[in-house]
Coordinates of C-alpha atoms and ligand atoms in Angstrom, one line a residue:
X1 CA 100.1 73.6 139.6
X2 CA 98.8 76.6 137.7
X3 CA 100.6 79.9 137.7
X4 CA 99.6 83.3 136.4
X5 CA 101.8 85.1 133.8
X6 CA 104.0 87.9 135.2
X7 CA 104.3 91.1 133.2
X8 CA 107.6 93.0 133.1
X9 CA 106.1 96.5 132.7
X10 CA 109.3 98.1 131.6
X11 CA 109.6 95.6 128.8
X12 CA 106.1 96.3 127.7
X13 CA 106.6 100.0 127.7
X14 CA 109.8 99.6 125.8
X15 CA 107.9 97.5 123.3
X16 CA 105.2 100.2 122.9
X17 CA 107.6 103.0 122.6
X18 CA 110.1 101.4 120.2
X19 CA 107.9 99.2 118.1
X20 CA 104.3 100.3 118.3
X21 CA 104.1 104.0 118.5
X22 CA 106.1 106.2 116.1
X23 CA 106.7 109.0 118.6
X24 CA 106.1 109.7 122.3
X25 CA 103.6 112.4 121.2
X26 CA 100.8 109.9 121.0
X27 CA 100.4 110.1 124.8
X28 CA 98.3 113.2 124.3
X29 CA 96.1 111.3 121.9
X30 CA 95.6 108.4 124.2
X31 CA 94.7 110.7 127.2
X32 CA 92.3 112.6 125.0
X33 CA 90.8 109.4 123.7
X34 CA 90.2 108.0 127.2
X35 CA 88.6 111.3 128.3
X36 CA 86.3 111.4 125.3
X37 CA 85.3 107.7 125.7
X38 CA 84.6 108.3 129.4
X39 CA 82.3 111.2 128.4
X40 CA 80.6 109.0 125.7
X41 CA 80.0 106.4 128.4
X42 CA 78.5 108.9 130.8
X43 CA 76.3 110.5 128.2
X44 CA 74.9 107.1 127.3
X45 CA 73.0 107.2 130.6
X46 CA 72.7 110.9 130.9
X47 CA 72.6 112.6 127.5
X48 CA 72.6 116.1 129.1
X49 CA 75.8 115.6 131.0
X50 CA 78.7 118.0 130.4
X51 CA 81.2 117.1 127.7
X52 CA 84.4 118.9 128.8
X53 CA 88.0 117.9 128.8
X54 CA 90.3 120.5 130.5
X55 CA 94.1 120.1 129.9
X56 CA 96.4 122.0 132.2
X57 CA 100.1 122.1 131.4
X58 CA 102.7 123.8 133.7
X59 CA 106.2 123.2 135.0
X60 CA 106.6 119.8 133.3
X61 CA 103.2 118.5 134.5
X62 CA 100.2 117.7 132.5
X63 CA 96.7 117.2 133.9
X64 CA 93.8 116.0 131.9
X65 CA 90.4 116.3 133.6
X66 CA 87.2 114.9 132.1
X67 CA 83.6 115.0 133.0
X68 CA 83.2 111.3 132.1
X69 CA 81.8 108.3 133.9
X70 CA 84.7 107.9 136.3
X71 CA 85.7 104.6 138.0
X72 CA 84.9 102.8 141.2
X73 CA 87.7 101.4 143.3
X74 CA 86.9 97.9 141.9
X75 CA 87.0 99.1 138.4
X76 CA 90.3 100.9 139.0
X77 CA 91.8 97.5 140.0
X78 CA 90.4 95.7 137.0
X79 CA 90.7 98.3 134.3
X80 CA 93.7 100.5 135.1
X81 CA 96.0 97.9 136.5
X82 CA 95.3 95.1 134.0
X83 CA 97.2 95.4 130.8
X84 CA 95.0 94.5 127.8
X85 CA 91.8 94.9 129.8
X86 CA 89.3 97.4 128.4
X87 CA 85.8 98.4 129.3
X88 CA 85.2 99.2 125.6
X89 CA 84.7 95.7 124.3
X90 CA 81.5 93.7 124.4
X91 CA 81.1 90.3 126.1
X92 CA 82.4 88.6 122.9
X93 CA 85.5 90.8 122.9
X94 CA 84.6 93.0 120.0
X95 CA 85.3 96.7 120.0
X96 CA 82.1 98.5 121.0
X97 CA 81.4 100.9 118.2
X98 CA 80.7 104.0 120.2
X99 CA 84.2 104.1 121.7
X100 CA 87.6 105.2 120.3
X101 CA 89.7 102.8 122.4
X102 CA 89.5 99.0 122.4
X103 CA 92.9 97.5 123.1
X104 CA 93.4 98.2 126.8
X105 CA 96.9 99.5 126.4
X106 CA 96.5 103.2 125.7
X107 CA 97.0 104.4 129.2
X108 CA 100.5 102.9 129.3
X109 CA 101.6 105.5 126.7
X110 CA 101.8 107.9 129.6
X111 CA 105.0 106.0 130.5
X112 CA 106.5 107.3 127.2
X113 CA 107.0 110.6 128.9
X114 CA 106.6 110.0 132.7
X115 CA 107.6 107.4 135.3
X116 CA 104.4 107.7 137.2
X117 CA 100.7 108.0 136.2
X118 CA 98.3 109.3 138.7
X119 CA 94.6 108.9 138.2
X120 CA 92.1 110.5 140.5
X121 CA 88.6 109.4 139.7
X122 CA 85.0 109.6 141.0
X123 CA 82.4 107.3 139.5
X124 CA 78.9 108.4 138.5
X125 CA 77.6 105.5 140.6
X126 CA 78.3 107.7 143.6
X127 CA 81.2 105.6 144.9
X128 CA 83.9 107.7 146.8
X129 CA 86.8 109.3 144.9
X130 CA 89.9 107.1 144.7
X131 CA 93.5 107.8 143.6
X132 CA 95.4 105.2 141.6
X133 CA 99.1 105.7 141.1
X134 CA 101.0 103.4 138.7
X135 CA 104.7 103.3 138.3
X136 CA 106.7 102.2 135.3
X137 CA 108.5 99.6 137.4
X138 CA 105.2 97.7 137.6
X139 CA 104.0 98.7 141.0
X140 CA 100.7 100.5 141.6
X141 CA 98.6 101.6 144.6
X142 CA 95.0 102.7 145.2
X143 CA 94.0 104.9 148.1
X144 CA 91.0 107.0 149.0
X145 CA 91.3 110.6 147.9
X146 CA 92.1 113.2 150.5
X147 CA 89.1 115.2 149.4
X148 CA 86.1 114.2 147.3
X149 CA 85.9 115.5 143.7
X150 CA 83.1 118.0 143.3
X151 CA 81.7 116.2 140.2
X152 CA 82.1 112.7 138.7
X153 CA 85.0 112.4 136.3
X154 CA 88.6 111.6 136.1
X155 CA 91.9 113.6 136.3
X156 CA 95.1 112.0 134.9
X157 CA 98.4 113.6 136.0
X158 CA 101.8 112.9 134.5
X159 CA 105.0 114.5 135.9
X160 CA 107.4 114.5 132.9
X161 CA 110.8 112.8 132.9
X162 CA 113.6 115.3 132.1
X163 CA 114.5 113.5 128.8
X164 CA 110.9 113.9 127.6
X165 CA 110.4 117.5 128.6
X166 CA 109.9 118.7 125.0
X167 CA 106.7 116.7 124.8
X168 CA 105.1 118.4 127.8
X169 CA 105.3 122.1 127.1
X170 CA 102.1 124.2 126.7
X171 CA 102.8 124.9 123.1
X172 CA 103.4 121.2 122.1
X173 CA 100.4 120.0 124.0
X174 CA 98.2 122.7 122.5
X175 CA 99.4 121.7 119.0
X176 CA 98.9 118.0 119.6
X177 CA 95.5 118.5 121.2
X178 CA 94.4 120.5 118.2
X179 CA 95.9 118.0 115.8
X180 CA 94.3 114.9 117.2
X181 CA 91.2 116.3 118.9
X182 CA 90.1 119.4 117.0
X183 CA 87.0 117.6 115.5
X184 CA 86.0 115.7 118.7
X185 CA 82.4 116.3 119.8
X186 CA 83.5 117.4 123.2
X187 CA 84.9 120.7 124.3
X188 CA 88.7 120.4 124.8
X189 CA 90.7 123.3 126.3
X190 CA 94.5 123.6 126.9
X191 CA 95.2 126.0 129.8
X192 CA 91.8 127.5 129.1
X193 CA 92.2 128.0 125.4
X194 CA 89.9 125.9 123.1
X195 CA 91.5 123.2 121.0
X196 CA 88.3 122.0 119.3
X197 CA 86.4 123.6 116.4
X198 CA 82.7 123.4 115.6
X199 CA 83.0 120.1 113.8
X200 CA 84.2 118.7 110.4
X201 CA 84.2 121.7 107.9
X202 CA 82.5 119.5 105.3
X203 CA 79.5 119.2 107.6
X204 CA 79.2 122.9 108.4
X205 CA 76.2 124.9 107.0
X206 CA 76.7 127.7 104.5
X207 CA 74.5 130.3 102.8
X208 CA 75.0 128.9 99.3
X209 CA 76.8 126.1 97.4
X210 CA 79.4 128.7 96.1
X211 CA 80.1 129.8 99.7
X212 CA 80.5 126.2 100.8
X213 CA 82.9 125.5 98.0
X214 CA 85.0 128.5 98.7
X215 CA 85.2 127.6 102.4
X216 CA 86.2 124.0 101.6
X217 CA 88.8 125.1 99.1
X218 CA 90.2 127.4 101.8
X219 CA 90.2 124.5 104.3
X220 CA 92.2 122.4 101.8
X221 CA 94.6 125.3 101.3
X222 CA 95.2 125.6 105.0
X223 CA 95.7 121.9 105.4
X224 CA 97.9 121.1 102.4
X225 CA 99.4 124.4 101.4
X226 CA 98.0 124.4 97.9
X227 CA 94.7 125.7 96.4
X228 CA 93.0 122.5 95.2
X229 CA 91.9 122.2 91.6
X230 CA 88.5 121.1 92.8
X231 CA 86.8 119.6 95.9
X232 CA 84.1 116.9 96.0
X233 CA 82.1 115.3 98.8
X234 CA 82.7 111.7 99.9
X235 CA 80.2 109.5 101.5
X236 CA 80.1 105.8 102.4
X237 CA 77.2 105.2 104.8
X238 CA 78.2 101.6 105.5
X239 CA 81.4 102.8 107.0
X240 CA 79.9 105.8 108.7
X241 CA 82.3 107.8 106.4
X242 CA 81.9 111.4 105.3
X243 CA 84.6 113.7 104.0
X244 CA 86.0 115.5 101.0
X245 CA 88.5 114.8 98.3
X246 CA 90.7 117.6 97.0
X247 CA 92.0 117.3 93.5
X248 CA 95.7 118.3 93.3
X249 CA 96.4 121.4 91.2
X250 CA 99.8 120.1 90.0
X251 CA 101.0 116.9 88.5
X252 CA 101.2 114.1 91.1
X253 CA 103.7 111.3 91.2
X254 CA 101.8 108.0 90.7
X255 CA 104.3 106.2 92.9
X256 CA 103.9 108.6 95.8
X257 CA 102.4 107.0 98.9
X258 CA 98.9 108.2 99.9
X259 CA 98.8 111.2 102.2
X260 CA 95.1 111.2 103.2
X261 CA 94.0 112.6 106.5
X262 CA 91.8 110.1 108.3
X263 CA 89.7 110.7 111.4
X264 CA 88.1 107.8 113.2
X265 CA 85.1 108.9 115.3
X266 CA 86.3 112.5 115.0
X267 CA 89.8 111.7 116.4
X268 CA 92.7 112.1 114.0
X269 CA 94.2 108.7 113.1
X270 CA 96.8 109.7 110.6
X271 CA 97.8 112.4 108.1
X272 CA 99.4 109.8 105.9
X273 CA 96.8 107.1 105.4
X274 CA 97.5 104.6 102.6
X275 CA 95.0 102.4 100.9
X276 CA 92.0 104.7 101.2
X277 CA 91.7 105.2 97.5
X278 CA 92.4 102.9 94.5
X279 CA 95.9 103.2 93.1
X280 CA 94.8 105.1 90.0
X281 CA 93.4 108.0 92.1
X282 CA 96.8 109.5 93.0
X283 CA 95.5 112.9 91.9
X284 CA 93.3 113.2 94.9
X285 CA 93.9 113.9 98.6
X286 CA 91.2 113.1 101.1
X287 CA 90.1 114.2 104.5
X288 CA 87.6 111.8 105.9
X289 CA 86.0 110.9 109.2
X290 CA 84.7 107.3 109.6
X291 CA 82.8 105.8 112.4
X292 CA 83.2 102.1 111.4
X293 CA 86.7 101.7 110.0
X294 CA 89.2 100.1 112.4
X295 CA 92.6 101.3 113.5
X296 CA 95.7 99.2 113.9
X297 CA 96.8 98.8 117.6
X298 CA 99.2 101.7 117.2
X299 CA 96.3 103.9 116.0
X300 CA 98.5 105.2 113.2
X301 CA 97.1 103.3 110.2
X302 CA 93.9 101.8 108.9
X303 CA 93.3 98.1 109.5
X304 CA 93.0 96.4 106.2
X305 CA 89.7 94.5 106.1
X306 CA 86.7 93.9 103.9
X307 CA 85.1 97.2 105.0
X308 CA 88.2 99.2 104.0
X309 CA 88.2 97.4 100.7
X310 CA 84.6 98.4 100.2
X311 CA 85.4 102.0 101.1
X312 CA 88.2 102.0 98.6
X313 CA 85.8 100.8 95.9
X314 CA 83.1 103.3 96.8
X315 CA 85.5 106.3 97.0
X316 CA 86.9 105.2 93.6
X317 CA 83.4 105.2 92.2
X318 CA 82.7 108.7 93.6
X319 CA 85.8 110.1 92.0
X320 CA 84.9 108.5 88.7
X321 CA 81.4 109.9 88.8
X322 CA 82.9 113.3 89.6
X323 CA 85.0 113.0 86.4
X324 CA 82.0 112.0 84.3
X325 CA 80.0 114.9 85.7
X326 CA 82.9 117.3 84.9
X327 CA 82.9 116.1 81.3
X328 CA 79.2 116.8 81.1
X329 CA 79.1 120.2 82.8
X330 CA 82.5 121.8 82.4
X331 CA 84.5 120.5 79.4
X332 CA 87.2 123.2 79.8
X333 CA 87.6 122.1 83.4
X334 CA 87.9 118.5 82.3
X335 CA 90.5 119.4 79.7
X336 CA 92.6 121.3 82.3
X337 CA 92.3 118.3 84.6
X338 CA 93.4 115.9 82.0
X339 CA 96.4 118.0 81.1
X340 CA 97.5 117.5 84.7
X341 CA 96.4 114.0 85.6
X342 CA 96.0 112.0 82.4
X343 CA 98.1 109.1 83.7
X344 CA 95.6 108.2 86.4
X345 CA 92.7 108.5 84.0
X346 CA 94.4 106.3 81.4
X347 CA 95.2 103.7 84.0
X348 CA 91.5 103.7 84.9
X349 CA 90.4 103.5 81.3
X350 CA 92.2 100.2 80.8
X351 CA 89.5 98.5 82.9
X352 CA 86.6 100.9 82.8
X353 CA 84.5 101.6 79.7
X354 CA 83.2 105.0 80.9
X355 CA 86.7 106.2 81.5
X356 CA 87.8 104.8 78.1
X357 CA 85.0 106.8 76.5
X358 CA 86.2 109.8 78.4
X359 CA 89.7 109.3 77.1
X360 CA 88.4 108.7 73.6
X361 CA 86.4 112.0 73.6
X362 CA 88.5 114.3 75.6
X363 CA 92.2 113.4 75.8
X364 CA 94.4 115.0 73.1
X365 CA 97.0 112.8 71.4
X366 CA 99.8 113.7 69.1
X367 CA 98.8 112.6 65.6
X368 CA 100.2 113.2 62.1
X369 CA 97.3 115.6 61.5
X370 CA 98.1 117.6 64.6
X371 CA 96.9 117.3 68.2
X372 CA 93.4 115.9 68.5
X373 CA 91.3 113.4 70.4
X374 CA 91.1 109.7 69.4
X375 CA 87.4 110.2 68.4
X376 CA 88.4 113.0 66.0
X377 CA 91.3 111.0 64.7
X378 CA 89.1 108.0 64.0
X379 CA 86.6 110.1 62.1
X380 CA 89.5 111.5 60.0
X381 CA 91.4 108.3 59.5
X382 CA 89.2 105.2 60.1
X383 CA 92.1 102.9 59.2
X384 CA 94.8 104.9 60.9
X385 CA 97.9 103.5 62.5
X386 CA 99.7 104.0 65.8
X387 CA 103.3 103.8 66.7
X388 CA 104.9 101.7 69.4
X389 CA 107.3 104.4 70.6
X390 CA 107.5 108.2 70.8
X391 CA 110.7 108.1 68.6
X392 CA 109.0 106.1 65.9
X393 CA 106.2 108.7 65.9
X394 CA 108.7 111.5 65.5
X395 CA 110.5 109.7 62.7
X396 CA 107.4 108.8 60.7
X397 CA 104.6 111.2 61.4
X398 CA 105.6 113.6 58.7
X399 CA 106.1 111.1 55.9
X400 CA 103.1 109.0 57.0
X401 CA 100.8 112.0 57.2
X402 CA 102.0 113.2 53.7
X403 CA 101.0 109.8 52.3
X404 CA 97.5 110.0 53.8
X405 CA 98.3 107.3 56.4
X406 CA 97.1 108.8 59.7
X407 CA 99.4 108.1 62.6
X408 CA 98.9 108.5 66.3
X409 CA 101.7 108.6 68.9
X410 CA 101.0 105.5 70.9
X411 CA 104.4 105.5 72.6
X412 CA 103.5 106.9 76.1
X413 CA 102.6 104.8 79.1
X414 CA 99.3 103.0 78.7
X415 CA 98.6 104.4 75.2
X416 CA 99.2 101.2 73.2
X417 CA 96.9 99.3 75.5
X418 CA 94.3 102.0 75.3
X419 CA 94.3 102.1 71.5
X420 CA 93.9 98.3 71.4
X421 CA 91.1 98.5 74.0
X422 CA 89.1 100.9 71.9
X423 CA 87.2 98.0 70.3
X424 CA 85.5 97.6 73.7
X425 CA 83.5 100.8 73.2
X426 CA 83.4 100.8 69.4
X427 CA 83.6 97.3 67.8
X428 CA 84.1 99.0 64.4
X429 CA 87.5 100.5 65.3
X430 CA 90.2 99.6 62.8
X431 CA 93.3 101.3 64.3
X432 CA 96.3 99.1 64.1
X433 CA 99.9 99.2 65.1
X434 CA 102.2 100.5 62.4
X435 CA 104.9 98.3 60.9
X436 CA 107.3 100.9 59.5
X437 CA 108.1 98.6 56.6
X438 CA 104.5 98.8 55.5
X439 CA 104.9 102.5 55.0
X440 CA 107.3 101.8 52.1
X441 CA 104.3 100.4 50.2
X442 CA 102.6 103.8 50.4
X443 CA 105.6 105.7 48.9
X444 CA 105.1 106.1 45.1
X445 CA 107.7 104.6 42.7
X446 CA 109.6 107.0 40.5
X447 CA 108.7 107.2 36.9
X448 CA 110.3 104.3 34.9
X449 CA 112.5 106.6 32.8
X450 CA 114.0 108.2 35.9
X451 CA 114.4 104.8 37.5
X452 CA 116.3 103.5 34.5
X453 CA 118.6 106.5 34.4
X454 CA 119.3 106.1 38.1
X455 CA 120.2 102.3 37.8
X456 CA 124.1 102.8 37.8
X457 CA 123.8 105.1 40.8
X458 CA 121.5 102.7 42.6
X459 CA 123.9 99.8 42.0
X460 CA 126.8 101.9 43.5
X461 CA 124.6 102.8 46.4
X462 CA 123.6 99.2 47.1
X463 CA 127.3 98.2 47.0
X464 CA 128.1 101.0 49.6
X465 CA 125.3 100.0 52.0
X466 CA 125.4 96.2 51.6
X467 CA 128.2 95.8 54.3
X468 CA 125.9 97.7 56.6
X469 CA 123.0 95.2 56.0
X470 CA 120.8 97.8 54.4
X471 CA 119.0 98.0 51.0
X472 CA 118.5 101.1 48.9
X473 CA 115.4 102.1 47.0
X474 CA 114.3 105.3 45.2
X475 CA 110.8 106.7 45.7
X476 CA 108.9 109.8 45.0
X477 CA 107.3 111.2 48.1
X478 CA 106.4 114.2 50.3
X479 CA 107.7 116.0 52.2
X480 CA 110.3 117.0 49.6
X481 CA 112.5 118.4 52.4
X482 CA 113.2 114.9 53.6
X483 CA 116.2 113.4 51.7
X484 CA 116.1 109.8 53.0
X485 CA 114.1 107.7 55.3
X486 CA 115.5 104.7 57.1
X487 CA 112.8 102.1 57.4
X488 CA 113.1 98.9 59.4
X489 CA 110.4 96.3 59.9
X490 CA 109.6 94.6 63.2
X491 CA 111.2 91.4 61.8
X492 CA 114.3 93.3 60.8
X493 CA 114.5 94.8 64.3
X494 CA 114.3 91.4 65.8
X495 CA 116.9 90.2 63.4
X496 CA 119.3 93.0 64.3
X497 CA 118.9 92.2 68.0
X498 CA 119.6 88.6 67.3
X499 CA 122.8 89.5 65.4
X500 CA 123.9 91.6 68.4
X501 CA 123.2 88.8 70.8
X502 CA 125.1 86.4 68.6
X503 CA 128.2 88.6 68.5
X504 CA 128.1 88.9 72.3
X505 CA 127.5 85.2 73.2
X506 CA 129.7 82.2 73.5
X507 CA 130.0 79.4 71.0
X508 CA 127.0 77.3 72.1
X509 CA 124.6 80.2 72.2
X510 CA 126.0 81.6 69.0
X511 CA 125.1 78.3 67.2
X512 CA 121.6 78.3 68.7
X513 CA 121.1 81.9 67.7
X514 CA 122.6 81.2 64.3
X515 CA 120.0 78.5 63.7
X516 CA 117.2 80.9 64.8
X517 CA 118.6 83.5 62.4
X518 CA 118.4 81.2 59.5
X519 CA 114.8 80.4 60.3
X520 CA 113.9 84.1 60.3
X521 CA 113.3 85.6 57.0
X522 CA 115.9 88.4 57.2
X523 CA 113.8 91.3 56.1
X524 CA 116.5 93.9 55.7
X525 CA 116.1 97.5 56.6
X526 CA 115.8 100.0 53.8
X527 CA 117.1 103.4 53.0
X528 CA 114.4 105.1 51.0
X529 CA 115.9 108.0 49.0
X530 CA 113.4 110.7 48.1
X531 CA 113.5 111.6 44.4
X532 CA 111.8 114.9 45.2
X533 CA 114.6 116.1 47.4
X534 CA 117.1 118.5 45.8
X535 CA 120.1 117.0 47.6
X536 CA 119.2 113.5 46.4
X537 CA 118.7 114.9 42.8
X538 CA 122.2 116.4 43.1
X539 CA 123.7 113.1 44.3
X540 CA 121.9 111.2 41.5
X541 CA 123.5 113.4 38.9
X542 CA 127.1 112.6 40.0
X543 CA 129.0 110.9 37.3
X544 CA 131.8 109.7 39.7
X545 CA 130.1 106.5 41.1
X546 CA 132.7 106.2 44.0
X547 CA 131.8 109.7 45.1
X548 CA 128.1 108.8 44.8
X549 CA 128.7 105.8 47.1
X550 CA 130.3 108.1 49.6
X551 CA 127.4 110.5 49.4
X552 CA 124.9 107.7 50.0
X553 CA 126.8 106.7 53.1
X554 CA 126.3 110.3 54.3
X555 CA 122.6 110.2 53.5
X556 CA 122.4 106.9 55.3
X557 CA 124.0 108.5 58.4
X558 CA 121.7 111.5 58.2
X559 CA 118.6 109.2 58.0
X560 CA 119.7 107.3 61.0
X561 CA 120.3 110.4 63.0
X562 CA 117.1 112.1 61.9
X563 CA 115.1 109.0 62.9
X564 CA 116.8 108.7 66.3
X565 CA 117.9 105.2 65.4
X566 CA 120.8 103.8 67.5
X567 CA 124.2 104.0 65.7
X568 CA 126.2 100.8 65.7
X569 CA 130.0 101.0 65.5
X570 CA 129.8 100.1 61.8
X571 CA 127.3 103.0 61.2
X572 CA 129.5 105.5 63.0
X573 CA 132.5 104.3 60.9
X574 CA 130.5 104.7 57.7
X575 CA 129.5 108.2 58.7
X576 CA 133.1 109.2 59.4
X577 CA 134.3 107.6 56.2
X578 CA 131.7 109.5 54.2
X579 CA 132.8 112.8 55.8
X580 CA 136.4 112.2 55.1
X581 CA 135.7 111.1 51.6
X582 CA 133.7 114.2 50.8
X583 CA 136.4 116.4 52.4
X584 CA 139.1 114.7 50.4
X585 CA 137.1 115.2 47.2
X586 CA 136.4 118.8 48.0
X587 CA 140.0 119.7 48.7
X588 CA 141.7 117.6 46.1
Ligands
ATP601 N1 89.6 109.0 131.8 C1 89.1 107.8 132.1 N2 87.9 107.7 132.6 C2 87.3 106.5 132.8 N3 87.8 105.3 132.6 C3 89.1 105.3 132.1 C4 89.8 106.6 131.8 N4 91.0 106.2 131.3 C5 91.0 104.9 131.2 N5 89.9 104.3 131.7 C6 89.6 102.9 131.8 O1 90.8 102.2 131.7 C7 90.7 101.2 130.7 C8 92.0 101.0 130.0 O2 92.4 102.2 129.4 P1 93.4 102.2 128.2 O3 93.6 103.5 127.7 O4 94.7 101.4 128.6 O5 92.8 101.2 127.1 P2 91.5 101.5 126.2 O6 91.1 102.9 126.1 O7 90.4 100.6 126.7 O8 92.0 100.9 124.8 P3 93.1 101.5 123.8 O9 94.3 100.7 124.2 O10 92.6 101.2 122.5 O11 93.2 103.0 124.1 C9 89.7 101.8 129.7 O12 89.0 100.7 129.0 C10 88.7 102.5 130.7 O13 87.7 101.6 131.2

């Protein structure tokens, strides 16, 4: 025996309200949408038919009347009383593209605020006016209307439940009708006051491009509360998409979720759409209307499909073209943009040669020769170096620059990768990462006589720093104001990390790490004393070698601090010891 499914309407309404829709307010959108669709259906046969939706709100009742196709009694049974049945799909079950609705559940959203939905409708076919009344307990009835409607169309009436009263006030309904329906191509009024505007502002005609731009910037300001840095048109014909992108006037958080305003067939889908733009374009906020993109069943987000993917690519391309155009026509504008949004552009440059060229030509980097673009730096220092961290740049820029080794700060997000990627646009690029130890080879040795005279001092200094795992050398370099430089090679850093790990690990691991340690050439860090520095000269001239050892410990501590190197416990102890030693000497 075959049986039909039974539907527990209360359960379905509960499902809709708790899990599908984010707020009862969507009932206004669903009513508007049905009214607009009914008008679209009527105008398909009669293009000159009126396109009016009148919403009346008073005393906890809302009435939505449309001049649409209306329904016959048979259609009422089939369409209004069958959940999931919709007249807006074709024979194969696909959404028909001229309509907003498609799922056949929207009318049920009336039960979010009322226990009863009353639909009075007269079909354009000339059938008599009927009244359908559906209740949230799952019972409905259809009866002939007491009087015929003057015109074809439909009036839906909801008498609000006391707990939902806040959703059915004139003010709330007017706000919601304007929010969802202001761009609809039908005339919507709430208690006689218009809720619709002339159409999407980006399609409005203006006297001149400057006027249009000013009007669109004003639109952006009204919508988002900031005056956009710039505005550009968006267009993806395959998705029936038009709109505008506003460039944010302040730095944006790359991790912030998208907040794009999306209309589908002129009805607001969401103010918080995600996935409309590629991830790197976090500096733009869009307002778009698309005829062909699809909503999810809740109508609160875009359905992720190939078309949305295509739209994302195309909008990304249009933003990219805008940037390239800006570089060509308004360099100052581009500089200002980059100051705000360099992260997005750098992220894009990693995979896009045009953007990489733009970064190369326009983005200023910190370098040992002052702030300049990568292109300028390469012209000045064809074999320049870049650092792996901001700290390293701060430690070494001065010394490196003074030795003629150009240095770029490559320590910020994406910079290392960008510098390495430069060969993509210029195969001749010779910029390489700096190994700090290499810098020592650029520091000139002191003259042999001075080196000889300093021997006893250097021996004492080596004895003082040996327990700290550091070697001492004397060099002659600029800037003279720098007393000592602590240089550690990549291998030495690795070695130091290994030692730390070994100290913290158990026996088995300590053995393994010990074996690794032996296999690594322990390239020790160096303290490079600057023979040009007056303080170093003074220390060199000390005849008391113990005191000289203490002074070297102090210079070592200063070099670590100056270079923002981490201080190990042994380093802090050496620094304290040197202080005490110097104080003792001074007071004895
Ligand atoms: N104002 C109206 N005028 C004419 N027909 C209507 C009206 N409101 C609803 N209908 C009919 O009732 C059907 C069911 O409406 P419902 O709102 O539940 O779903 P839908 O609009 O088809 O799809 P969705 O769930 O996506 O909104 C519609 O397909 C339409 O045929």
